[in-house]
XYZ file of C-alpha atoms in Angstrom:
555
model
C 240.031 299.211 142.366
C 237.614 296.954 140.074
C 239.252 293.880 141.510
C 238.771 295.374 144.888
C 234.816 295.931 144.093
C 234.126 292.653 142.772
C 236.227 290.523 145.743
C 233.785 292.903 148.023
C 230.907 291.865 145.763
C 232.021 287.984 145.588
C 232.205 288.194 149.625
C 229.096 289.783 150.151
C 227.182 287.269 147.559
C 228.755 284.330 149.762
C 227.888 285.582 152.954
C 224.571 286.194 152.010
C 224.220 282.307 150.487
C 225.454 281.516 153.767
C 222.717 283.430 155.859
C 220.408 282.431 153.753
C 221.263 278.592 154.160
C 221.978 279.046 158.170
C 218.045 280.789 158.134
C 216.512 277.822 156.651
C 218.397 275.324 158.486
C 216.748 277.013 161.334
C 213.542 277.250 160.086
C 213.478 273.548 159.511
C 214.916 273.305 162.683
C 211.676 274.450 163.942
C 209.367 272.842 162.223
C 210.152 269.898 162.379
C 210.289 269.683 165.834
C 206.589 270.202 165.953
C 205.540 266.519 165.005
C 208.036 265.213 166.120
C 206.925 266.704 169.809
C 203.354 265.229 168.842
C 205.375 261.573 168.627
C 207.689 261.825 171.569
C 205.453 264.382 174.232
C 207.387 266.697 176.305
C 208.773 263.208 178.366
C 210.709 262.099 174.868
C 212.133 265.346 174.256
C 213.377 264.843 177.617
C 215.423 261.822 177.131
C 216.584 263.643 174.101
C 217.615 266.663 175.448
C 220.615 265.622 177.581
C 221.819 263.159 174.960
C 221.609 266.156 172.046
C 223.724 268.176 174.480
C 226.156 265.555 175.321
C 226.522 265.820 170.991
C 226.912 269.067 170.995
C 229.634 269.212 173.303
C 231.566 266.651 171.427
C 230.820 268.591 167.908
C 232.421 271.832 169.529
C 235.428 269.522 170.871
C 235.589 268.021 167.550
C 234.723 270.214 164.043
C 233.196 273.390 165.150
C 236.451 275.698 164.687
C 237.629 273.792 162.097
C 236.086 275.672 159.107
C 236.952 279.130 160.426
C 240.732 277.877 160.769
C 240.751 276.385 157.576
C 238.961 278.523 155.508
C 241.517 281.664 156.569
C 244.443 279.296 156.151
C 243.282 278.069 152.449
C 242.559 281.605 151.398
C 245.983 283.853 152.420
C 247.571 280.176 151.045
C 245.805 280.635 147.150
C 246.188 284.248 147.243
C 249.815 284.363 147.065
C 249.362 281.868 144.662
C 250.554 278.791 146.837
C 247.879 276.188 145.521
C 249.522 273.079 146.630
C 249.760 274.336 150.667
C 246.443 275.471 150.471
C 245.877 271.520 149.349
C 247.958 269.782 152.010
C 246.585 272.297 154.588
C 243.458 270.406 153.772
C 245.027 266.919 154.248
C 246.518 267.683 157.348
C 243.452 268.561 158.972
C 241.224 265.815 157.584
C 243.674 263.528 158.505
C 243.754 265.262 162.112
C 240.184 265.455 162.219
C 239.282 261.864 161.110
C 241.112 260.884 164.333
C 239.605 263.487 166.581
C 236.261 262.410 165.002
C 237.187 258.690 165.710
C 238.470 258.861 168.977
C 235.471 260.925 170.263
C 232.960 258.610 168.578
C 234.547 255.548 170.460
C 234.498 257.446 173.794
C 230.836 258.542 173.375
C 229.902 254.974 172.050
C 231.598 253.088 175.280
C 230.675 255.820 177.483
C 227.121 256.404 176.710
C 225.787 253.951 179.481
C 228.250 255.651 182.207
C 227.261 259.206 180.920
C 223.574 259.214 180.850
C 223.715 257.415 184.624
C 226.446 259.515 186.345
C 225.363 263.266 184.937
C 221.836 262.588 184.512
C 220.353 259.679 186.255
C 218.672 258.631 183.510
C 219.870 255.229 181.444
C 217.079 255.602 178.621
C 219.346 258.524 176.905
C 222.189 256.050 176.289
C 220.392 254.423 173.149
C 219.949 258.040 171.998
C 223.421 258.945 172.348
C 224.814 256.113 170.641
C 222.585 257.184 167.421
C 224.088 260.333 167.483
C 228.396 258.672 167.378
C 227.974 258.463 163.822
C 227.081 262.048 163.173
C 230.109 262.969 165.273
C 232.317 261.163 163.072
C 230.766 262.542 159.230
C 230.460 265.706 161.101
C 233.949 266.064 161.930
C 234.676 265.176 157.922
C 232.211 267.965 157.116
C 233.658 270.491 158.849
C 237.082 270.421 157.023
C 235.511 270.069 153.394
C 233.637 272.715 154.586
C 236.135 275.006 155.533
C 238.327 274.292 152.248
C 235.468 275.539 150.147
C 234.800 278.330 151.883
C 238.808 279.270 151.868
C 238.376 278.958 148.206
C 235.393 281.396 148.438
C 232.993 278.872 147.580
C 230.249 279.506 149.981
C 227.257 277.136 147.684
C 228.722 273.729 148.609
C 228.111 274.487 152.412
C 225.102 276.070 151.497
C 223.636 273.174 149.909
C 224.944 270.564 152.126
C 223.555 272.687 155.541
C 220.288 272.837 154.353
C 220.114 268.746 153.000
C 221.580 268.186 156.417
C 218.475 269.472 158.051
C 215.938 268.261 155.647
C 216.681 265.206 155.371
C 217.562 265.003 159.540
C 213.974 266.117 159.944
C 212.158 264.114 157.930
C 214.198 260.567 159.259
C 213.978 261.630 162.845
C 209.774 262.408 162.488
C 209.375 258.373 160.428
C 211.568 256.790 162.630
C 210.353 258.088 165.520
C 206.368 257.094 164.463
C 207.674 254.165 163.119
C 209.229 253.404 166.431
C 206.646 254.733 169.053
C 205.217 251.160 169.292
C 208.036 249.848 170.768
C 208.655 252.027 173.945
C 209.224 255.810 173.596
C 213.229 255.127 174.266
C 213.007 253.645 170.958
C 211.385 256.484 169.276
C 213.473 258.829 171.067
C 216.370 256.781 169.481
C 215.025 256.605 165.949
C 214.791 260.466 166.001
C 218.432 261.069 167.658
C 218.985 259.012 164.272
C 217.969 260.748 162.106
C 220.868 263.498 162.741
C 223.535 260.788 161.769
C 221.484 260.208 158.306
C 221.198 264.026 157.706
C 224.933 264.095 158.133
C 225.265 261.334 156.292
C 223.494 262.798 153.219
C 225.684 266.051 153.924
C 228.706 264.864 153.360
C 227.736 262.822 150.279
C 226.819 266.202 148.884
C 230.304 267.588 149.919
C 232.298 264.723 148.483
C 230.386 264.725 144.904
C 231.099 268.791 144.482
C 234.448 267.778 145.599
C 235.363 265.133 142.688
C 233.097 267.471 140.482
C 235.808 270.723 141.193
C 238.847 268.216 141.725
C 240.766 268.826 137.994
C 240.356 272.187 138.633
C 242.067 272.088 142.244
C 244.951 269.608 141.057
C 245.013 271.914 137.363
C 246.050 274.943 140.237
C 248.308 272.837 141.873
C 250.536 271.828 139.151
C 250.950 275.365 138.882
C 251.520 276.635 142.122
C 253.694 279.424 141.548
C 255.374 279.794 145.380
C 255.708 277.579 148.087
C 255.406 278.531 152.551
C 257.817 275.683 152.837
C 255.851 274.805 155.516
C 255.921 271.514 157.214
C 253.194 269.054 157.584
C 253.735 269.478 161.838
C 254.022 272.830 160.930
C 250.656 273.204 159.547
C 248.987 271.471 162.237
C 250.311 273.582 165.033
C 248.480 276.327 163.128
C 245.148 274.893 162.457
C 245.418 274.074 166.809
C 246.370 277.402 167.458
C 243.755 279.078 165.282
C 240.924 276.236 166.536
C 241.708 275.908 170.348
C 240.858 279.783 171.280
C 237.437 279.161 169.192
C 236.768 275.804 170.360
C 237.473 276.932 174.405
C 234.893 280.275 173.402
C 232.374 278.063 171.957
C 232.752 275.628 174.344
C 231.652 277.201 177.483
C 227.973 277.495 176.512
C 227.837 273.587 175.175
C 229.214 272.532 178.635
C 226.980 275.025 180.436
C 224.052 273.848 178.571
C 225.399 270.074 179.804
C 225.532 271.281 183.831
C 222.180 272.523 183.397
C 220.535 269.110 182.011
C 222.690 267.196 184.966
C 221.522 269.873 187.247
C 217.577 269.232 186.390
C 217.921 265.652 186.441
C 220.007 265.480 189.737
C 218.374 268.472 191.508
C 214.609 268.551 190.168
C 213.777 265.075 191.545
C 214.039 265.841 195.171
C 212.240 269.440 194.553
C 209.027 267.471 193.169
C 209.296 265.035 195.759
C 208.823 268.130 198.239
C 205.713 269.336 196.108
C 204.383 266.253 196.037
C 204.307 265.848 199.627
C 202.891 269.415 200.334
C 200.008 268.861 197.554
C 201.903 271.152 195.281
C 202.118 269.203 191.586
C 199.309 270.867 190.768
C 201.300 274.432 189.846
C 203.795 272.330 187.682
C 203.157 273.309 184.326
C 202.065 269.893 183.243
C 198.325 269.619 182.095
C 198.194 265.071 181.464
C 197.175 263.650 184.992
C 198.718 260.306 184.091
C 202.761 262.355 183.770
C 201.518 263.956 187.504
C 201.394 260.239 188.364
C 205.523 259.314 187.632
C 208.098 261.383 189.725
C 210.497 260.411 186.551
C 207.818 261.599 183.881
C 207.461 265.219 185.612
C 210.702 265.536 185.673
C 211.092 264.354 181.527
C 208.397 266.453 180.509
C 209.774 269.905 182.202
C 213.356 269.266 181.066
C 211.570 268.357 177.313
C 209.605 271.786 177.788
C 212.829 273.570 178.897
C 214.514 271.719 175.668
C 212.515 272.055 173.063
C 209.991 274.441 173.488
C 211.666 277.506 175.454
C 215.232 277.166 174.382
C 214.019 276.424 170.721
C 211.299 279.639 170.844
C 213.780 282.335 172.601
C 216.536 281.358 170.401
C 214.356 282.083 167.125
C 214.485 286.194 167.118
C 217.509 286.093 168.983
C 219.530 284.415 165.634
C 217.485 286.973 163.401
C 218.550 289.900 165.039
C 221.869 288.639 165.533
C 222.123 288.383 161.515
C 220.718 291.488 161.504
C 223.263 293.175 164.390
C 226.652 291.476 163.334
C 226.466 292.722 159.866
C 228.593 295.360 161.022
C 231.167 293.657 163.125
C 233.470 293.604 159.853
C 233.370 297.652 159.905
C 234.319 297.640 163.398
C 237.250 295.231 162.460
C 238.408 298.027 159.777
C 237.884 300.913 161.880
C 239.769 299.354 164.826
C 243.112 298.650 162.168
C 242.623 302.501 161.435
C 242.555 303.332 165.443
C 239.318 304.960 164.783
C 238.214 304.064 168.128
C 235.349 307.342 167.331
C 234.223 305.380 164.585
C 234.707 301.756 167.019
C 232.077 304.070 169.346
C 229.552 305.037 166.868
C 229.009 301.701 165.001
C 228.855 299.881 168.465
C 226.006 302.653 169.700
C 224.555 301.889 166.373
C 224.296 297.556 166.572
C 223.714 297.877 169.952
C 220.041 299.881 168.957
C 219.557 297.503 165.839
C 219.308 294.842 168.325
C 217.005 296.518 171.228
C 214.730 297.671 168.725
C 213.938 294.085 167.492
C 214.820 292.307 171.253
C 212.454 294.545 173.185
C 209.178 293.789 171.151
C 210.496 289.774 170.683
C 210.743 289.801 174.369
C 207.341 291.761 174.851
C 205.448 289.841 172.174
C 206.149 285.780 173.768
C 205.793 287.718 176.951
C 202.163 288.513 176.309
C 201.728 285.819 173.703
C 203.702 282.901 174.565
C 201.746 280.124 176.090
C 199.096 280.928 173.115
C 202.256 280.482 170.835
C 202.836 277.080 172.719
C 199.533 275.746 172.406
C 199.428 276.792 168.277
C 202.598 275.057 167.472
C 202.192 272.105 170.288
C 198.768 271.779 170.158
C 199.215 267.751 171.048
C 201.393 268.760 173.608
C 200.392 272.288 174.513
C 202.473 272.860 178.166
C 205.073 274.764 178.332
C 203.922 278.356 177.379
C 204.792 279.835 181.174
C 208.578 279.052 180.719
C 208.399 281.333 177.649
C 206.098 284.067 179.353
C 208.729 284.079 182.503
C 211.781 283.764 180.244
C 211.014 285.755 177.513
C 213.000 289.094 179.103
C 216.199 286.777 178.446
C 215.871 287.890 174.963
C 216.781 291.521 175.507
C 220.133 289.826 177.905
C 221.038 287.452 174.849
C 221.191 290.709 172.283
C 223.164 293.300 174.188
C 225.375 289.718 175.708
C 225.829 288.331 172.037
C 226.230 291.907 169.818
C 228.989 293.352 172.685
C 230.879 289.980 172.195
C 230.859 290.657 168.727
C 232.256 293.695 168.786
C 235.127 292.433 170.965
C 235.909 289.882 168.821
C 236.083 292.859 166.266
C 238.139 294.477 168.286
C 240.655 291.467 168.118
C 239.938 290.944 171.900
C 238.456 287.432 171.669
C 239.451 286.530 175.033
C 237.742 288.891 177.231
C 233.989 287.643 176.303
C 235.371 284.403 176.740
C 236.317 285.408 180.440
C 233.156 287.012 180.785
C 231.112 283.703 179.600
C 232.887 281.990 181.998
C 232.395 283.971 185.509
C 228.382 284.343 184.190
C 228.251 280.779 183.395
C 229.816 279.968 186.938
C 227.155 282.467 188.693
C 224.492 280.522 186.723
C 225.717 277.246 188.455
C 225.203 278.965 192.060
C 221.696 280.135 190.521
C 220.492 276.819 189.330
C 221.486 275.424 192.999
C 219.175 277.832 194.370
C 216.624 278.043 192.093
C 216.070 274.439 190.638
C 215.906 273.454 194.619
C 212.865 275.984 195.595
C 209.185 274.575 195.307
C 208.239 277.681 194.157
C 210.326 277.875 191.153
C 211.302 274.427 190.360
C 211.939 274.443 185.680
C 211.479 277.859 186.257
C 214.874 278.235 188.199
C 216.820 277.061 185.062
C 214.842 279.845 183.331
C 215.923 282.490 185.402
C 219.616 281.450 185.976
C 219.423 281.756 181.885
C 218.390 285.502 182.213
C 220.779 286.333 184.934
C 223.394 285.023 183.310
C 223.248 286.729 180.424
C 222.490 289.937 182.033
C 225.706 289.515 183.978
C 227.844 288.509 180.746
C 226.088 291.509 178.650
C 226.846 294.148 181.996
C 230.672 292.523 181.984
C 230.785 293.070 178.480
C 229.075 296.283 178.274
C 231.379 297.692 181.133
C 234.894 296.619 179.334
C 233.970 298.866 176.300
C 233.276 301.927 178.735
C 236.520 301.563 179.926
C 238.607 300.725 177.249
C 237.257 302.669 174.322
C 235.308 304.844 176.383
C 231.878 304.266 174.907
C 228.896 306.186 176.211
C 225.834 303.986 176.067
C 222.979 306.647 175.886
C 220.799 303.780 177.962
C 217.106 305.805 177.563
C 217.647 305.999 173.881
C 219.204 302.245 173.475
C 217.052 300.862 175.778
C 214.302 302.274 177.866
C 212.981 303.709 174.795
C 212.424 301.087 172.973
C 211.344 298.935 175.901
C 208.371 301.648 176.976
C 206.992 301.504 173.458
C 207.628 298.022 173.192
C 205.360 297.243 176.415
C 202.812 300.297 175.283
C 202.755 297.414 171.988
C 202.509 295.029 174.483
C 199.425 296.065 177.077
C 197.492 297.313 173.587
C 198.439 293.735 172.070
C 196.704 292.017 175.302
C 193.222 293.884 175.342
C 192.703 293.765 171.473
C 193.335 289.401 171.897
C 191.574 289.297 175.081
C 188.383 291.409 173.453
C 188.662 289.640 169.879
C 188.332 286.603 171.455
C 185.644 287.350 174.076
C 183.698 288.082 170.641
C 185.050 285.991 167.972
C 186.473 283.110 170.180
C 188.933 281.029 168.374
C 192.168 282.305 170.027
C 194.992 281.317 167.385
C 193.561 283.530 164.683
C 192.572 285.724 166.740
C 196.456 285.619 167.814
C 197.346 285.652 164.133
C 195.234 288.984 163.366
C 196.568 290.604 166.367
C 200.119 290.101 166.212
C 200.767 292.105 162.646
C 198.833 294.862 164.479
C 201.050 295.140 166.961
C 204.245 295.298 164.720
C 202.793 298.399 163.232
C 201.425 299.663 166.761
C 205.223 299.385 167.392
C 206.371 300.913 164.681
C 204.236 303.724 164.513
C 204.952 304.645 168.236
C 208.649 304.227 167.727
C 208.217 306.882 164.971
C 206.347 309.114 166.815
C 208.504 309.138 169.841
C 211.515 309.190 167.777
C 213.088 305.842 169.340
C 212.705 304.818 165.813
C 214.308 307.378 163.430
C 215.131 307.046 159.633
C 219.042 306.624 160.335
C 218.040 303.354 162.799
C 215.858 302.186 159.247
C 218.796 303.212 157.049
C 221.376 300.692 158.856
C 218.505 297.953 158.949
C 218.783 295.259 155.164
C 215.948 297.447 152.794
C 215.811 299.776 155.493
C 216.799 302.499 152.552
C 213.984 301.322 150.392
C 211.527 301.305 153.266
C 212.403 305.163 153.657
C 212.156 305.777 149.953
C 208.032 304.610 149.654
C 207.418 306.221 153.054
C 208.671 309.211 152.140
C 207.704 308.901 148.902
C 204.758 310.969 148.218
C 205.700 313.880 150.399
């Protein structure tokens, strides 16, 4: 029972290193895009965009499965004591992963010219791209060092080496990008696309000297193996594929949607300014230089670098810290599902599912009322771009329920059916862009809204599989118009306090600053009050219990 406790206590500990780590990867994430938005404008982050996503498909293709796979076939391998598997189920897939990393870093690097013309119509993002093959190579090393350590429930090496990664990614993309900006902006765009390959780089360097620091210790465990899985080295393989390809298809769909949409802006959003333009209309684009207005091929950078950078980067923020905050308890639907507690699979679902409206609602709300302000505080040398958050802000609340319901799936050992789900969304959000991204009226704005409606449909597929297959009742005014109501009562008090503040005061981004704590505890006050807040929502929230205690303290 001790052992039991302290394996709990050793997981916990790891997973927490491991939040902690992923949060300020993020953060940096973040950050650093600020100056590096005041070297490259909204038109660099647009070359940048489709050549980061191009990457990002080829990371899921190559490494982003691995870990998971490996880590779960290192750990059952140690625990019955089989050290030396556990170490050749780590050669086989760095040797299997060195070629996958190879052969996709050869196709990216001979393919980047044909790429960035064919899907995007743009050659200036093949220089970018071609930065970036390194990164898919060390990357793909990364991934299975990663997952080894982790299988030996060593979660500080990936830690460490995430958060150099980003660091040191985000300082060599902002130099080389300055450095560079004399040249042409295609250079600077390059030097920053860079800068990923040195993070990675620097990552793996970290991984490779804790390696040789713990290596007599592995080969020590080895030597003593005490059983064998007489398992071949083909053998092994076919594992690590089977484990990786279900992941690597689920985490693929959104990396290759994310790819359509950047061909879809670049192929479709030409001829849709071209119609402004001749009806007098490029003054509602949300571009405030006259000399980008001028350039067909500049509007178009600077709304895709918006859509990129700005929006994507923004909604994506509260979404990751609720989702820390909501898929806490995935593992306890896992365990209640091997009991057949499907009662239990019902309550804890109810319960994540109003974790995460309680903090989407008043995320969506709050860049609703105070996003282009937001925009024009963090991009202040390139301050457009605030309406796509205002209009796309409501995707928020779609992301949760979409992203917290897949969980619980996957809980549910039922990986497949989000998967499904993605899909059909994903395809209705192809039909939507065609639509959208082709009307006047709506031009960036129609990615924006395909975004939202196709997360609404994945979260409603989603939503409607549990009803009928565990028979979940989702109490929707307590999970979510609740919260929404008080959320917008936050939101309409939020808007006349920073409308009169600064009709008094002026200076807008304090004024933003002093206004936006008071509207957290506007919304939490109400939520008290009107009970869509109640001390078992705070209890099942990290310190939640402690909050209780010292409001409850004195009475």
């Amino acid at each position: 029972m001790e052992n039991n406790k302290q394996t709990g206590a050793h997981i916990l500990k790891g997973a927490m290193i491991l939040s902690i780590a992923v949060f300020i990867s993020k953060l940096i994430g973040i950050l650093y895009r600020i100056p590096l938005t005041g070297a490259i404008g909204d038109s660099g982050n647009g070359i940048f965009a489709p050549s980061y996503q191009v990457y990002m498909v080829m990371l899921t293709l190559s490494s982003v499965a691995l870990p998971t796979a490996i880590s779960k076939m290192v750990s059952e391998r140690r625990a019955i004591g089989a050290y030396e598997d556990a170490h050749r189920v780590y050669k086989v897939a760095m040797i299997y992963s060195v070629l996958i990393g190879a052969i996709l870093s050869v196709v990216l690097w001979f393919g980047a010219d044909s790429i960035s013309t064919i899907f995007f119509n743009m050659p200036e993002a093949a220089l970018p791209m071609k930065a970036l093959v390194p990164a898919i190579f060390l990357v793909a090393i990364m991934a299975v060092m990663r997952g080894y350590f982790q299988g030996m429930s060593s979660m500080t090496p990936t830690a460490i080496s995430q958060v150099v990664e980003q660091f040191v990614h985000a300082i060599v993309s902002v130099v080389l990008a300055y450095m560079l900006l004399e040249k042409s902006l295609e250079a600077a765009v390059t030097g920053a696309s860079f800068g990923t390959s040195v993070g990675a780089l620097f990552a793996l360097l970290v991984l490779v000297f804790v390696y040789y620091l713990i290596k007599p210790s592995i080969n020590k465990r080895r030597r003593k193996s005490r059983t064998t899985t007489d398992e071949t080295n083909g053998e092994l393989l076919k594992k690590i594929l089977i484990m990786s390809i279900p992941i690597m298809i689920s985490s693929s769909i959104f990396s290759i949607m994310g790819l359509i949409d950047y061909s879809m802006i670049y192929k479709i959003l030409p001829n849709t300014i071209e119609k402004m333009s001749l009806a007098g209309q490029l003054v509602n684009l949300p571009i405030s230089d006259p000399e980008v207005l001028t350039s067909q091929t500049a509007i178009v950078n600077s709304l895709a670098g918006q859509f990129s950078t700005k929006y994507t980067t923004l909604i994506n923020l509260p979404v990751n810290l609720i989702l820390t905050l909501g898929m806490a308890v995935i593992p306890a639907i896992s365990a209640a599902v091997a009991k057949q507690d499907f009662k239990d699979v019902r309550r804890k679902t109810n319960m994540v599912l109003k974790i995460g409206m309680l903090f989407a609602a008043p995320s969506a709300v709050g860049l609703m009322v105070f996003g282009d302000q937001v925009i024009r505080m963090l991009y202040s040398m390139a301050p457009d771009g605030g309406e796509l958050l205002v209009y796309g802000s409501v995707s928020i609340i779609f992301i949760t329920v979409a992203q917290i319901t897949t969980g619980v799936l996957q809980g549910m050992g039922k990986q497949s059916i989000p998967t499904i789900h993605a899909a059909i969304a994903c395809g209705v959000k192809v039909i939507a862009n065609l639509i959208l991204l082709s009307m006047p009226s709506m031009h960036i704005y129609g990615v924006v809204h395909s975004t939202s409606i196709c997360y609404l449909i994945y979260a409603i597929l989603n939503v409607v599989y549990l009803v009928r297959t565990i028979h979940i009742k989702i109490n929707i005014k307590k999970l979510i118009i609740k919260p929404i109501l008080v959320a917008a009562v936050m939101g309409i008090v939020s808007y006349v306090l920073f409308n009169l503040l600064v009709k008094v005061f002026g200076h807008a981004t304090l004024m933003m600053l002093i206004v936006i704590p008071i509207a957290m505890v506007v919304y939490g006050v109400l939520g008290l009050l009107t009970r869509t807040i109640t001390a078992k929502d705070l209890e099942n929230v990290p310190g939640g219990r402690k909050l209780i205690n010292k409001l409850f303290k004195e009475a």
